[in-house]
C-alpha cells in the first residue's frame, strides 16, 4: 500500500503524487462511487498500483475542503481584491473571509491594481489593510516592491487556491506566478471562450515549491452554509470581544450591554465590518433552510 496526494482527477482516474514526486494514475474502488465519499483533488489517499493500473483504498481525513473548485486540504486561499476597477468593496471581501473562516481555510488578502490609485486613495486602502492585518490577516499589495517574492514565500510548501470577484486580477496573478498556465485575462477574450471551461477539473500545479490550484475559487455569490448563531465565530475580532457582552449568545444587534457595539462606537471594530456582520445576518436569516424543497 502506498500513500500520496491526488493532484488531478479526470473522468474517473486520479493522478496521485508520491512523496518522491512520482505521479501514478489510479481509479477509485467501486465502493467509493456507490457511497457518497468521492476522492477530491488535494486528498491524501492510500492506494495500490502497478504499471499505471491502481486503486484507491482509503481517503485520509480532510483538514478542510471547498466546493468550488472541488479541492481538499487547502493551506491558503488568496483573495484577490481589486483596490480599484472595480472599486474596493469591503462587503465582498468580508463575504469571502467569512466563507473561508467557515470552511476552515486560511485567507491571504492580495490587493491588486494598486498602481491605479491616486495618493489619497492609496492612504484609504492602507488604512483598510491595516485593520485587516490587526485582526490577524496577512495582506500583500500588488505595488509593493517585494509583493511577488512575499507571495511566493507564503505559498511555498503549501497548497493554495486563488479567488476573487470577476476582473480582480486572478488570472493575471496566476499567469505571473506560472507562465505555463497561459490563462486568458481581460473581459473580451474570456467572454468569447466562457462556457468551454465550465466543467473543467481542477489540477494542482507545481510552481517552484508550491502547489497551486489552476482553477480560481468561488466568488461572492456563495450562500452561507451555517446557522446564523455561528456568524460571529467567523469575525475574529468579534470572537475576541464577545465574552464581554452582557448576555451569552448575544447576537450583537439590539441587546443591551453588547461589547461588540461598544467596540464599534469607540472605533476598535470598524463600522464597515459591523455593517458586513449585520448584512450577512439578514442574508442568512432570509436564506431558505436547505431541507425545504417547496415554497
Ligand atoms: N493596472 C492593473 N491592471 C491589472 C492588474 N491585475 C489585473 N489587471 C487587469 O485587470 C483585468 C482583469 O484581470 P484578470 O486577471 O482577467 O481578472 P480575473 O480575476 O481573472 O477575472 P475573471 O476571470 O473574470 O474572474 C485585465 O485587463 C488585467 O490586465 C494590476 O495589478 N494592475
Ligand atoms: Zn454582543
PDB file of C-alpha atoms and ligand atoms in Angstrom:
ATOM      1  CA  UNK A   1       0.000   0.000   0.000  1.00  0.00           C
ATOM      2  CA  UNK A   2       1.250   3.478  -0.876  1.00  0.00           C
ATOM      3  CA  UNK A   3       0.170   6.920   0.258  1.00  0.00           C
ATOM      4  CA  UNK A   4       0.127  10.088  -1.798  1.00  0.00           C
ATOM      5  CA  UNK A   5      -1.837  13.192  -2.714  1.00  0.00           C
ATOM      6  CA  UNK A   6      -4.306  13.451  -5.570  1.00  0.00           C
ATOM      7  CA  UNK A   7      -3.191  16.296  -7.799  1.00  0.00           C
ATOM      8  CA  UNK A   8      -5.615  15.793 -10.705  1.00  0.00           C
ATOM      9  CA  UNK A   9      -8.816  13.934 -11.434  1.00  0.00           C
ATOM     10  CA  UNK A  10     -10.079  13.150 -14.876  1.00  0.00           C
ATOM     11  CA  UNK A  11     -13.090  11.010 -15.850  1.00  0.00           C
ATOM     12  CA  UNK A  12     -12.780   8.534 -13.033  1.00  0.00           C
ATOM     13  CA  UNK A  13      -8.994   8.482 -12.946  1.00  0.00           C
ATOM     14  CA  UNK A  14      -6.862  10.075 -10.294  1.00  0.00           C
ATOM     15  CA  UNK A  15      -3.261  11.154 -10.600  1.00  0.00           C
ATOM     16  CA  UNK A  16      -1.540  10.675  -7.301  1.00  0.00           C
ATOM     17  CA  UNK A  17       1.730  12.266  -6.380  1.00  0.00           C
ATOM     18  CA  UNK A  18       4.007  10.287  -4.105  1.00  0.00           C
ATOM     19  CA  UNK A  19       6.328  11.926  -1.590  1.00  0.00           C
ATOM     20  CA  UNK A  20       9.168  11.201  -4.046  1.00  0.00           C
ATOM     21  CA  UNK A  21       7.435  13.391  -6.635  1.00  0.00           C
ATOM     22  CA  UNK A  22       6.477  10.453  -8.857  1.00  0.00           C
ATOM     23  CA  UNK A  23       2.952  10.538 -10.229  1.00  0.00           C
ATOM     24  CA  UNK A  24       0.807   7.420 -10.601  1.00  0.00           C
ATOM     25  CA  UNK A  25      -2.597   7.024 -12.194  1.00  0.00           C
ATOM     26  CA  UNK A  26      -5.305   5.103 -10.359  1.00  0.00           C
ATOM     27  CA  UNK A  27      -9.031   4.582 -10.164  1.00  0.00           C
ATOM     28  CA  UNK A  28     -11.305   4.701  -7.138  1.00  0.00           C
ATOM     29  CA  UNK A  29     -12.774   1.454  -5.869  1.00  0.00           C
ATOM     30  CA  UNK A  30     -16.403   0.776  -6.786  1.00  0.00           C
ATOM     31  CA  UNK A  31     -17.476   1.300  -3.194  1.00  0.00           C
ATOM     32  CA  UNK A  32     -16.311   4.884  -3.315  1.00  0.00           C
ATOM     33  CA  UNK A  33     -18.552   5.611  -6.233  1.00  0.00           C
ATOM     34  CA  UNK A  34     -21.534   3.957  -4.592  1.00  0.00           C
ATOM     35  CA  UNK A  35     -21.069   5.668  -1.259  1.00  0.00           C
ATOM     36  CA  UNK A  36     -21.088   9.418  -1.016  1.00  0.00           C
ATOM     37  CA  UNK A  37     -17.379   9.645  -0.478  1.00  0.00           C
ATOM     38  CA  UNK A  38     -15.642  10.768  -3.585  1.00  0.00           C
ATOM     39  CA  UNK A  39     -11.922  11.429  -3.688  1.00  0.00           C
ATOM     40  CA  UNK A  40     -11.081  15.099  -4.207  1.00  0.00           C
ATOM     41  CA  UNK A  41      -8.020  16.742  -5.637  1.00  0.00           C
ATOM     42  CA  UNK A  42      -5.869  17.517  -2.612  1.00  0.00           C
ATOM     43  CA  UNK A  43      -6.888  14.364  -0.754  1.00  0.00           C
ATOM     44  CA  UNK A  44      -4.274  12.136   0.774  1.00  0.00           C
ATOM     45  CA  UNK A  45      -5.110   8.575  -0.147  1.00  0.00           C
ATOM     46  CA  UNK A  46      -3.892   5.027   0.395  1.00  0.00           C
ATOM     47  CA  UNK A  47      -3.653   3.182  -2.878  1.00  0.00           C
ATOM     48  CA  UNK A  48      -2.145   0.226  -4.657  1.00  0.00           C
ATOM     49  CA  UNK A  49      -0.790   0.377  -8.150  1.00  0.00           C
ATOM     50  CA  UNK A  50       1.262  -1.492 -10.670  1.00  0.00           C
ATOM     51  CA  UNK A  51       2.093  -0.468 -14.206  1.00  0.00           C
ATOM     52  CA  UNK A  52      -0.231   2.511 -14.130  1.00  0.00           C
ATOM     53  CA  UNK A  53      -3.173   0.354 -13.036  1.00  0.00           C
ATOM     54  CA  UNK A  54      -4.225   1.002  -9.489  1.00  0.00           C
ATOM     55  CA  UNK A  55      -6.946   1.516  -6.958  1.00  0.00           C
ATOM     56  CA  UNK A  56      -7.577   3.932  -4.156  1.00  0.00           C
ATOM     57  CA  UNK A  57      -8.447   2.143  -0.922  1.00  0.00           C
ATOM     58  CA  UNK A  58      -8.867   4.892   1.611  1.00  0.00           C
ATOM     59  CA  UNK A  59      -9.141   8.653   1.854  1.00  0.00           C
ATOM     60  CA  UNK A  60      -7.417  10.264   4.810  1.00  0.00           C
ATOM     61  CA  UNK A  61      -9.414  12.600   6.988  1.00  0.00           C
ATOM     62  CA  UNK A  62      -9.652  16.073   5.450  1.00  0.00           C
ATOM     63  CA  UNK A  63      -8.385  19.222   7.065  1.00  0.00           C
ATOM     64  CA  UNK A  64     -10.923  21.215   5.034  1.00  0.00           C
ATOM     65  CA  UNK A  65     -12.405  21.377   1.560  1.00  0.00           C
ATOM     66  CA  UNK A  66     -14.063  23.749  -0.861  1.00  0.00           C
ATOM     67  CA  UNK A  67     -16.866  23.010  -3.287  1.00  0.00           C
ATOM     68  CA  UNK A  68     -15.713  25.471  -5.952  1.00  0.00           C
ATOM     69  CA  UNK A  69     -13.174  24.473  -7.003  1.00  0.00           C
ATOM     70  CA  UNK A  70     -13.576  20.956  -5.604  1.00  0.00           C
ATOM     71  CA  UNK A  71     -10.400  20.586  -3.610  1.00  0.00           C
ATOM     72  CA  UNK A  72      -9.377  19.329  -0.169  1.00  0.00           C
ATOM     73  CA  UNK A  73      -6.655  20.169   2.324  1.00  0.00           C
ATOM     74  CA  UNK A  74      -6.070  23.743   1.269  1.00  0.00           C
ATOM     75  CA  UNK A  75      -3.500  25.648   3.304  1.00  0.00           C
ATOM     76  CA  UNK A  76      -4.099  29.131   1.935  1.00  0.00           C
ATOM     77  CA  UNK A  77      -6.766  30.875  -0.103  1.00  0.00           C
ATOM     78  CA  UNK A  78      -5.518  34.038  -1.770  1.00  0.00           C
ATOM     79  CA  UNK A  79      -8.370  36.529  -2.008  1.00  0.00           C
ATOM     80  CA  UNK A  80      -7.501  38.733  -4.948  1.00  0.00           C
ATOM     81  CA  UNK A  81      -9.166  42.049  -4.201  1.00  0.00           C
ATOM     82  CA  UNK A  82      -9.081  44.936  -6.644  1.00  0.00           C
ATOM     83  CA  UNK A  83      -8.157  48.214  -4.981  1.00  0.00           C
ATOM     84  CA  UNK A  84      -9.791  49.884  -7.986  1.00  0.00           C
ATOM     85  CA  UNK A  85     -11.590  48.936 -11.215  1.00  0.00           C
ATOM     86  CA  UNK A  86     -13.821  47.574  -9.796  1.00  0.00           C
ATOM     87  CA  UNK A  87     -13.739  49.799  -6.704  1.00  0.00           C
ATOM     88  CA  UNK A  88     -12.787  48.183  -3.442  1.00  0.00           C
ATOM     89  CA  UNK A  89     -15.898  46.666  -1.838  1.00  0.00           C
ATOM     90  CA  UNK A  90     -15.424  45.778   1.843  1.00  0.00           C
ATOM     91  CA  UNK A  91     -18.632  43.765   1.885  1.00  0.00           C
ATOM     92  CA  UNK A  92     -17.308  41.483  -0.859  1.00  0.00           C
ATOM     93  CA  UNK A  93     -14.001  40.964   0.894  1.00  0.00           C
ATOM     94  CA  UNK A  94     -15.764  40.201   4.170  1.00  0.00           C
ATOM     95  CA  UNK A  95     -18.006  37.718   2.443  1.00  0.00           C
ATOM     96  CA  UNK A  96     -15.055  35.784   1.186  1.00  0.00           C
ATOM     97  CA  UNK A  97     -13.294  35.995   4.532  1.00  0.00           C
ATOM     98  CA  UNK A  98     -16.343  34.675   6.368  1.00  0.00           C
ATOM     99  CA  UNK A  99     -16.845  31.861   3.862  1.00  0.00           C
ATOM    100  CA  UNK A 100     -13.200  30.852   4.259  1.00  0.00           C
ATOM    101  CA  UNK A 101     -13.303  31.061   8.046  1.00  0.00           C
ATOM    102  CA  UNK A 102     -16.390  28.845   7.976  1.00  0.00           C
ATOM    103  CA  UNK A 103     -14.568  26.384   5.724  1.00  0.00           C
ATOM    104  CA  UNK A 104     -11.524  26.471   7.998  1.00  0.00           C
ATOM    105  CA  UNK A 105      -9.237  27.735   5.241  1.00  0.00           C
ATOM    106  CA  UNK A 106      -6.630  30.394   5.989  1.00  0.00           C
ATOM    107  CA  UNK A 107      -7.133  33.544   3.896  1.00  0.00           C
ATOM    108  CA  UNK A 108      -4.484  35.831   2.481  1.00  0.00           C
ATOM    109  CA  UNK A 109      -5.613  39.198   1.139  1.00  0.00           C
ATOM    110  CA  UNK A 110      -3.907  40.335  -2.053  1.00  0.00           C
ATOM    111  CA  UNK A 111      -4.774  43.887  -3.122  1.00  0.00           C
ATOM    112  CA  UNK A 112      -4.391  44.091  -6.900  1.00  0.00           C
ATOM    113  CA  UNK A 113      -4.313  47.160  -9.158  1.00  0.00           C
ATOM    114  CA  UNK A 114      -2.661  49.314  -6.513  1.00  0.00           C
ATOM    115  CA  UNK A 115      -0.866  51.045  -9.395  1.00  0.00           C
ATOM    116  CA  UNK A 116      -4.171  52.639 -10.417  1.00  0.00           C
ATOM    117  CA  UNK A 117      -4.629  54.539  -7.150  1.00  0.00           C
ATOM    118  CA  UNK A 118      -4.194  58.253  -6.509  1.00  0.00           C
ATOM    119  CA  UNK A 119      -2.302  59.229  -3.388  1.00  0.00           C
ATOM    120  CA  UNK A 120      -5.407  59.858  -1.283  1.00  0.00           C
ATOM    121  CA  UNK A 121      -6.938  56.557  -2.409  1.00  0.00           C
ATOM    122  CA  UNK A 122      -3.700  54.868  -1.508  1.00  0.00           C
ATOM    123  CA  UNK A 123      -3.972  56.123   2.039  1.00  0.00           C
ATOM    124  CA  UNK A 124      -7.517  54.894   2.304  1.00  0.00           C
ATOM    125  CA  UNK A 125      -6.618  51.379   1.196  1.00  0.00           C
ATOM    126  CA  UNK A 126      -3.623  51.356   3.528  1.00  0.00           C
ATOM    127  CA  UNK A 127      -5.902  52.241   6.374  1.00  0.00           C
ATOM    128  CA  UNK A 128      -8.314  49.466   5.484  1.00  0.00           C
ATOM    129  CA  UNK A 129      -5.471  46.976   5.104  1.00  0.00           C
ATOM    130  CA  UNK A 130      -4.036  47.918   8.491  1.00  0.00           C
ATOM    131  CA  UNK A 131      -7.288  46.979  10.118  1.00  0.00           C
ATOM    132  CA  UNK A 132      -7.399  43.583   8.449  1.00  0.00           C
ATOM    133  CA  UNK A 133      -3.813  42.988   9.493  1.00  0.00           C
ATOM    134  CA  UNK A 134      -4.639  43.982  13.047  1.00  0.00           C
ATOM    135  CA  UNK A 135      -7.289  41.270  13.246  1.00  0.00           C
ATOM    136  CA  UNK A 136      -4.832  38.659  12.022  1.00  0.00           C
ATOM    137  CA  UNK A 137      -4.956  38.530   8.241  1.00  0.00           C
ATOM    138  CA  UNK A 138      -1.904  38.624   6.013  1.00  0.00           C
ATOM    139  CA  UNK A 139      -2.039  41.367   3.411  1.00  0.00           C
ATOM    140  CA  UNK A 140       0.042  41.849   0.272  1.00  0.00           C
ATOM    141  CA  UNK A 141      -0.127  44.913  -2.005  1.00  0.00           C
ATOM    142  CA  UNK A 142       0.461  44.446  -5.722  1.00  0.00           C
ATOM    143  CA  UNK A 143       2.618  47.584  -5.933  1.00  0.00           C
ATOM    144  CA  UNK A 144       4.995  46.816  -3.086  1.00  0.00           C
ATOM    145  CA  UNK A 145       8.492  46.049  -4.294  1.00  0.00           C
ATOM    146  CA  UNK A 146       8.579  42.647  -2.686  1.00  0.00           C
ATOM    147  CA  UNK A 147       4.934  41.695  -3.365  1.00  0.00           C
ATOM    148  CA  UNK A 148       5.756  38.851  -5.642  1.00  0.00           C
ATOM    149  CA  UNK A 149       8.541  37.451  -3.517  1.00  0.00           C
ATOM    150  CA  UNK A 150       6.399  37.764  -0.390  1.00  0.00           C
ATOM    151  CA  UNK A 151       3.570  35.890  -2.064  1.00  0.00           C
ATOM    152  CA  UNK A 152       5.897  33.147  -3.256  1.00  0.00           C
ATOM    153  CA  UNK A 153       7.337  32.810   0.229  1.00  0.00           C
ATOM    154  CA  UNK A 154       3.879  32.457   1.743  1.00  0.00           C
ATOM    155  CA  UNK A 155       2.820  29.846  -0.791  1.00  0.00           C
ATOM    156  CA  UNK A 156       6.000  27.790  -0.528  1.00  0.00           C
ATOM    157  CA  UNK A 157       5.372  24.216   0.643  1.00  0.00           C
ATOM    158  CA  UNK A 158       1.644  24.885   0.758  1.00  0.00           C
ATOM    159  CA  UNK A 159      -1.456  24.109  -1.268  1.00  0.00           C
ATOM    160  CA  UNK A 160      -3.223  27.262  -2.320  1.00  0.00           C
ATOM    161  CA  UNK A 161      -6.234  28.383  -4.256  1.00  0.00           C
ATOM    162  CA  UNK A 162      -6.950  31.833  -5.717  1.00  0.00           C
ATOM    163  CA  UNK A 163     -10.317  33.535  -5.549  1.00  0.00           C
ATOM    164  CA  UNK A 164     -11.884  36.926  -6.031  1.00  0.00           C
ATOM    165  CA  UNK A 165     -14.562  38.709  -7.965  1.00  0.00           C
ATOM    166  CA  UNK A 166     -14.539  38.907 -11.708  1.00  0.00           C
ATOM    167  CA  UNK A 167     -11.940  41.302 -13.052  1.00  0.00           C
ATOM    168  CA  UNK A 168      -9.993  41.349  -9.789  1.00  0.00           C
ATOM    169  CA  UNK A 169      -6.888  40.058 -11.494  1.00  0.00           C
ATOM    170  CA  UNK A 170      -6.770  36.376 -10.518  1.00  0.00           C
ATOM    171  CA  UNK A 171      -5.705  35.101 -13.915  1.00  0.00           C
ATOM    172  CA  UNK A 172      -3.159  37.875 -14.271  1.00  0.00           C
ATOM    173  CA  UNK A 173      -1.588  36.943 -10.960  1.00  0.00           C
ATOM    174  CA  UNK A 174      -1.686  33.198 -11.628  1.00  0.00           C
ATOM    175  CA  UNK A 175      -0.040  33.699 -15.015  1.00  0.00           C
ATOM    176  CA  UNK A 176       2.620  35.787 -13.374  1.00  0.00           C
ATOM    177  CA  UNK A 177       3.306  33.021 -10.876  1.00  0.00           C
ATOM    178  CA  UNK A 178       3.259  30.358 -13.539  1.00  0.00           C
ATOM    179  CA  UNK A 179       3.528  31.488 -17.157  1.00  0.00           C
ATOM    180  CA  UNK A 180       2.987  27.877 -18.282  1.00  0.00           C
ATOM    181  CA  UNK A 181      -0.656  28.227 -17.227  1.00  0.00           C
ATOM    182  CA  UNK A 182      -1.430  30.654 -20.034  1.00  0.00           C
ATOM    183  CA  UNK A 183      -4.775  31.688 -18.545  1.00  0.00           C
ATOM    184  CA  UNK A 184      -6.767  34.199 -20.528  1.00  0.00           C
ATOM    185  CA  UNK A 185      -7.073  37.620 -18.992  1.00  0.00           C
ATOM    186  CA  UNK A 186      -9.344  40.565 -19.635  1.00  0.00           C
ATOM    187  CA  UNK A 187     -13.035  40.602 -20.305  1.00  0.00           C
ATOM    188  CA  UNK A 188     -13.335  40.247 -24.037  1.00  0.00           C
ATOM    189  CA  UNK A 189     -11.122  37.263 -24.670  1.00  0.00           C
ATOM    190  CA  UNK A 190     -12.722  35.419 -21.802  1.00  0.00           C
ATOM    191  CA  UNK A 191     -16.270  36.212 -22.781  1.00  0.00           C
ATOM    192  CA  UNK A 192     -15.608  34.508 -26.104  1.00  0.00           C
ATOM    193  CA  UNK A 193     -14.433  31.258 -24.583  1.00  0.00           C
ATOM    194  CA  UNK A 194     -16.576  31.183 -21.478  1.00  0.00           C
ATOM    195  CA  UNK A 195     -18.623  28.041 -21.138  1.00  0.00           C
ATOM    196  CA  UNK A 196     -15.933  25.902 -22.606  1.00  0.00           C
ATOM    197  CA  UNK A 197     -14.224  25.738 -19.255  1.00  0.00           C
ATOM    198  CA  UNK A 198     -17.238  25.335 -17.031  1.00  0.00           C
ATOM    199  CA  UNK A 199     -16.763  21.613 -16.453  1.00  0.00           C
ATOM    200  CA  UNK A 200     -13.008  21.773 -16.258  1.00  0.00           C
ATOM    201  CA  UNK A 201     -11.482  19.879 -13.401  1.00  0.00           C
ATOM    202  CA  UNK A 202      -9.084  21.454 -11.012  1.00  0.00           C
ATOM    203  CA  UNK A 203      -5.443  20.457 -11.124  1.00  0.00           C
ATOM    204  CA  UNK A 204      -2.766  21.181  -8.577  1.00  0.00           C
ATOM    205  CA  UNK A 205       0.243  22.522 -10.390  1.00  0.00           C
ATOM    206  CA  UNK A 206       3.717  22.799  -9.003  1.00  0.00           C
ATOM    207  CA  UNK A 207       5.127  26.305  -9.054  1.00  0.00           C
ATOM    208  CA  UNK A 208       8.585  26.392  -7.561  1.00  0.00           C
ATOM    209  CA  UNK A 209       7.916  24.655  -4.268  1.00  0.00           C
ATOM    210  CA  UNK A 210       4.215  25.464  -4.036  1.00  0.00           C
ATOM    211  CA  UNK A 211       1.132  23.577  -5.181  1.00  0.00           C
ATOM    212  CA  UNK A 212      -1.432  25.908  -6.711  1.00  0.00           C
ATOM    213  CA  UNK A 213      -4.962  25.120  -7.900  1.00  0.00           C
ATOM    214  CA  UNK A 214      -5.153  26.127 -11.560  1.00  0.00           C
ATOM    215  CA  UNK A 215      -8.870  26.974 -11.315  1.00  0.00           C
ATOM    216  CA  UNK A 216      -9.925  30.074  -9.399  1.00  0.00           C
ATOM    217  CA  UNK A 217     -12.240  29.595  -6.460  1.00  0.00           C
ATOM    218  CA  UNK A 218     -15.731  30.690  -5.559  1.00  0.00           C
ATOM    219  CA  UNK A 219     -16.748  34.264  -5.804  1.00  0.00           C
ATOM    220  CA  UNK A 220     -19.046  36.214  -3.557  1.00  0.00           C
ATOM    221  CA  UNK A 221     -22.246  34.641  -4.747  1.00  0.00           C
ATOM    222  CA  UNK A 222     -21.930  31.703  -2.435  1.00  0.00           C
ATOM    223  CA  UNK A 223     -24.630  31.242   0.178  1.00  0.00           C
ATOM    224  CA  UNK A 224     -23.526  30.901   3.761  1.00  0.00           C
ATOM    225  CA  UNK A 225     -23.941  27.336   4.824  1.00  0.00           C
ATOM    226  CA  UNK A 226     -24.166  27.637   8.602  1.00  0.00           C
ATOM    227  CA  UNK A 227     -26.675  28.704  11.254  1.00  0.00           C
ATOM    228  CA  UNK A 228     -26.884  32.413  11.964  1.00  0.00           C
ATOM    229  CA  UNK A 229     -25.749  31.893  15.584  1.00  0.00           C
ATOM    230  CA  UNK A 230     -22.337  30.868  14.241  1.00  0.00           C
ATOM    231  CA  UNK A 231     -21.806  34.020  12.219  1.00  0.00           C
ATOM    232  CA  UNK A 232     -19.763  35.837  14.858  1.00  0.00           C
ATOM    233  CA  UNK A 233     -17.370  32.861  15.069  1.00  0.00           C
ATOM    234  CA  UNK A 234     -16.104  33.923  11.672  1.00  0.00           C
ATOM    235  CA  UNK A 235     -15.252  37.510  12.602  1.00  0.00           C
ATOM    236  CA  UNK A 236     -12.002  37.039  14.556  1.00  0.00           C
ATOM    237  CA  UNK A 237     -12.186  40.440  16.262  1.00  0.00           C
ATOM    238  CA  UNK A 238     -15.729  39.644  17.455  1.00  0.00           C
ATOM    239  CA  UNK A 239     -14.564  36.346  18.940  1.00  0.00           C
ATOM    240  CA  UNK A 240     -12.021  38.223  20.999  1.00  0.00           C
ATOM    241  CA  UNK A 241     -14.568  40.660  22.411  1.00  0.00           C
ATOM    242  CA  UNK A 242     -17.849  38.804  22.681  1.00  0.00           C
ATOM    243  CA  UNK A 243     -17.216  37.298  26.113  1.00  0.00           C
ATOM    244  CA  UNK A 244     -17.707  40.841  27.429  1.00  0.00           C
ATOM    245  CA  UNK A 245     -21.266  41.023  26.090  1.00  0.00           C
ATOM    246  CA  UNK A 246     -23.782  41.081  28.921  1.00  0.00           C
ATOM    247  CA  UNK A 247     -25.770  38.169  27.522  1.00  0.00           C
ATOM    248  CA  UNK A 248     -24.415  34.825  26.494  1.00  0.00           C
ATOM    249  CA  UNK A 249     -25.443  34.132  22.946  1.00  0.00           C
ATOM    250  CA  UNK A 250     -25.639  37.874  22.262  1.00  0.00           C
ATOM    251  CA  UNK A 251     -26.265  38.417  18.562  1.00  0.00           C
ATOM    252  CA  UNK A 252     -24.806  41.940  18.746  1.00  0.00           C
ATOM    253  CA  UNK A 253     -27.883  43.533  17.248  1.00  0.00           C
ATOM    254  CA  UNK A 254     -30.259  45.132  19.749  1.00  0.00           C
ATOM    255  CA  UNK A 255     -29.127  43.596  23.018  1.00  0.00           C
ATOM    256  CA  UNK A 256     -28.123  45.954  25.839  1.00  0.00           C
ATOM    257  CA  UNK A 257     -24.552  45.748  27.126  1.00  0.00           C
ATOM    258  CA  UNK A 258     -23.196  44.444  23.827  1.00  0.00           C
ATOM    259  CA  UNK A 259     -19.397  44.623  23.806  1.00  0.00           C
ATOM    260  CA  UNK A 260     -19.275  44.461  20.032  1.00  0.00           C
ATOM    261  CA  UNK A 261     -21.489  47.511  19.589  1.00  0.00           C
ATOM    262  CA  UNK A 262     -19.451  49.342  22.219  1.00  0.00           C
ATOM    263  CA  UNK A 263     -16.277  48.489  20.320  1.00  0.00           C
ATOM    264  CA  UNK A 264     -17.838  49.859  17.138  1.00  0.00           C
ATOM    265  CA  UNK A 265     -18.823  53.045  18.984  1.00  0.00           C
ATOM    266  CA  UNK A 266     -15.252  53.661  20.136  1.00  0.00           C
ATOM    267  CA  UNK A 267     -13.772  52.570  16.826  1.00  0.00           C
ATOM    268  CA  UNK A 268     -11.825  49.443  17.824  1.00  0.00           C
ATOM    269  CA  UNK A 269     -14.103  47.500  15.497  1.00  0.00           C
ATOM    270  CA  UNK A 270     -14.796  49.313  12.230  1.00  0.00           C
ATOM    271  CA  UNK A 271     -18.295  50.313  11.213  1.00  0.00           C
ATOM    272  CA  UNK A 272     -17.624  48.633   7.899  1.00  0.00           C
ATOM    273  CA  UNK A 273     -17.025  45.232   9.498  1.00  0.00           C
ATOM    274  CA  UNK A 274     -20.076  45.634  11.684  1.00  0.00           C
ATOM    275  CA  UNK A 275     -22.140  46.558   8.627  1.00  0.00           C
ATOM    276  CA  UNK A 276     -20.960  43.378   6.947  1.00  0.00           C
ATOM    277  CA  UNK A 277     -21.917  41.389  10.031  1.00  0.00           C
ATOM    278  CA  UNK A 278     -25.415  42.858  10.041  1.00  0.00           C
ATOM    279  CA  UNK A 279     -25.853  42.387   6.300  1.00  0.00           C
ATOM    280  CA  UNK A 280     -24.761  38.742   6.478  1.00  0.00           C
ATOM    281  CA  UNK A 281     -27.017  38.199   9.463  1.00  0.00           C
ATOM    282  CA  UNK A 282     -30.004  39.381   7.427  1.00  0.00           C
ATOM    283  CA  UNK A 283     -28.861  37.323   4.481  1.00  0.00           C
ATOM    284  CA  UNK A 284     -28.642  34.092   6.446  1.00  0.00           C
ATOM    285  CA  UNK A 285     -31.970  34.790   8.086  1.00  0.00           C
ATOM    286  CA  UNK A 286     -33.527  35.222   4.662  1.00  0.00           C
ATOM    287  CA  UNK A 287     -31.965  32.066   3.227  1.00  0.00           C
ATOM    288  CA  UNK A 288     -34.291  29.135   2.976  1.00  0.00           C
ATOM    289  CA  UNK A 289     -33.285  26.164   5.067  1.00  0.00           C
ATOM    290  CA  UNK A 290     -31.679  23.551   2.850  1.00  0.00           C
ATOM    291  CA  UNK A 291     -34.041  20.715   3.697  1.00  0.00           C
ATOM    292  CA  UNK A 292     -37.023  22.660   2.406  1.00  0.00           C
ATOM    293  CA  UNK A 293     -37.697  21.962  -1.232  1.00  0.00           C
ATOM    294  CA  UNK A 294     -41.092  23.608  -1.576  1.00  0.00           C
ATOM    295  CA  UNK A 295     -42.012  27.320  -1.270  1.00  0.00           C
TER     296      UNK A 295
HETATM  297  N1  LIG B   1      -3.429  48.186 -13.778  1.00  0.00           N
HETATM  298  C1  LIG B   1      -3.558  46.916 -13.394  1.00  0.00           C
HETATM  299  N2  LIG B   1      -4.360  46.103 -14.106  1.00  0.00           N
HETATM  300  C2  LIG B   1      -4.491  44.804 -13.713  1.00  0.00           C
HETATM  301  C3  LIG B   1      -3.817  44.294 -12.574  1.00  0.00           C
HETATM  302  N3  LIG B   1      -4.168  42.998 -12.423  1.00  0.00           N
HETATM  303  C4  LIG B   1      -5.017  42.720 -13.427  1.00  0.00           C
HETATM  304  N4  LIG B   1      -5.223  43.793 -14.217  1.00  0.00           N
HETATM  305  C5  LIG B   1      -6.106  43.894 -15.401  1.00  0.00           C
HETATM  306  O1  LIG B   1      -7.451  43.696 -14.977  1.00  0.00           O
HETATM  307  C6  LIG B   1      -8.192  42.963 -15.971  1.00  0.00           C
HETATM  308  C7  LIG B   1      -8.834  41.742 -15.336  1.00  0.00           C
HETATM  309  O2  LIG B   1      -7.807  40.861 -14.908  1.00  0.00           O
HETATM  310  P1  LIG B   1      -7.985  39.277 -14.917  1.00  0.00           P
HETATM  311  O3  LIG B   1      -6.698  38.678 -14.455  1.00  0.00           O
HETATM  312  O4  LIG B   1      -8.533  38.817 -16.193  1.00  0.00           O
HETATM  313  O5  LIG B   1      -9.110  39.125 -13.768  1.00  0.00           O
HETATM  314  P2  LIG B   1      -9.790  37.793 -13.203  1.00  0.00           P
HETATM  315  O6  LIG B   1      -9.909  37.974 -11.734  1.00  0.00           O
HETATM  316  O7  LIG B   1      -9.068  36.602 -13.664  1.00  0.00           O
HETATM  317  O8  LIG B   1     -11.219  37.891 -13.848  1.00  0.00           O
HETATM  318  P3  LIG B   1     -12.335  36.744 -14.128  1.00  0.00           P
HETATM  319  O9  LIG B   1     -11.688  35.635 -14.882  1.00  0.00           O
HETATM  320  O10 LIG B   1     -13.403  37.441 -14.885  1.00  0.00           O
HETATM  321  O11 LIG B   1     -12.833  36.282 -12.779  1.00  0.00           O
HETATM  322  C8  LIG B   1      -7.197  42.636 -17.077  1.00  0.00           C
HETATM  323  O12 LIG B   1      -7.372  43.555 -18.102  1.00  0.00           O
HETATM  324  C9  LIG B   1      -5.842  42.796 -16.414  1.00  0.00           C
HETATM  325  O13 LIG B   1      -4.845  43.177 -17.315  1.00  0.00           O
HETATM  326  C10 LIG B   1      -2.967  45.208 -11.826  1.00  0.00           C
HETATM  327  O14 LIG B   1      -2.341  44.873 -10.798  1.00  0.00           O
HETATM  328  N5  LIG B   1      -2.887  46.493 -12.303  1.00  0.00           N
HETATM  329 ZN1  LIG B   2     -22.930  41.431  21.755  1.00  0.00          ZN
END
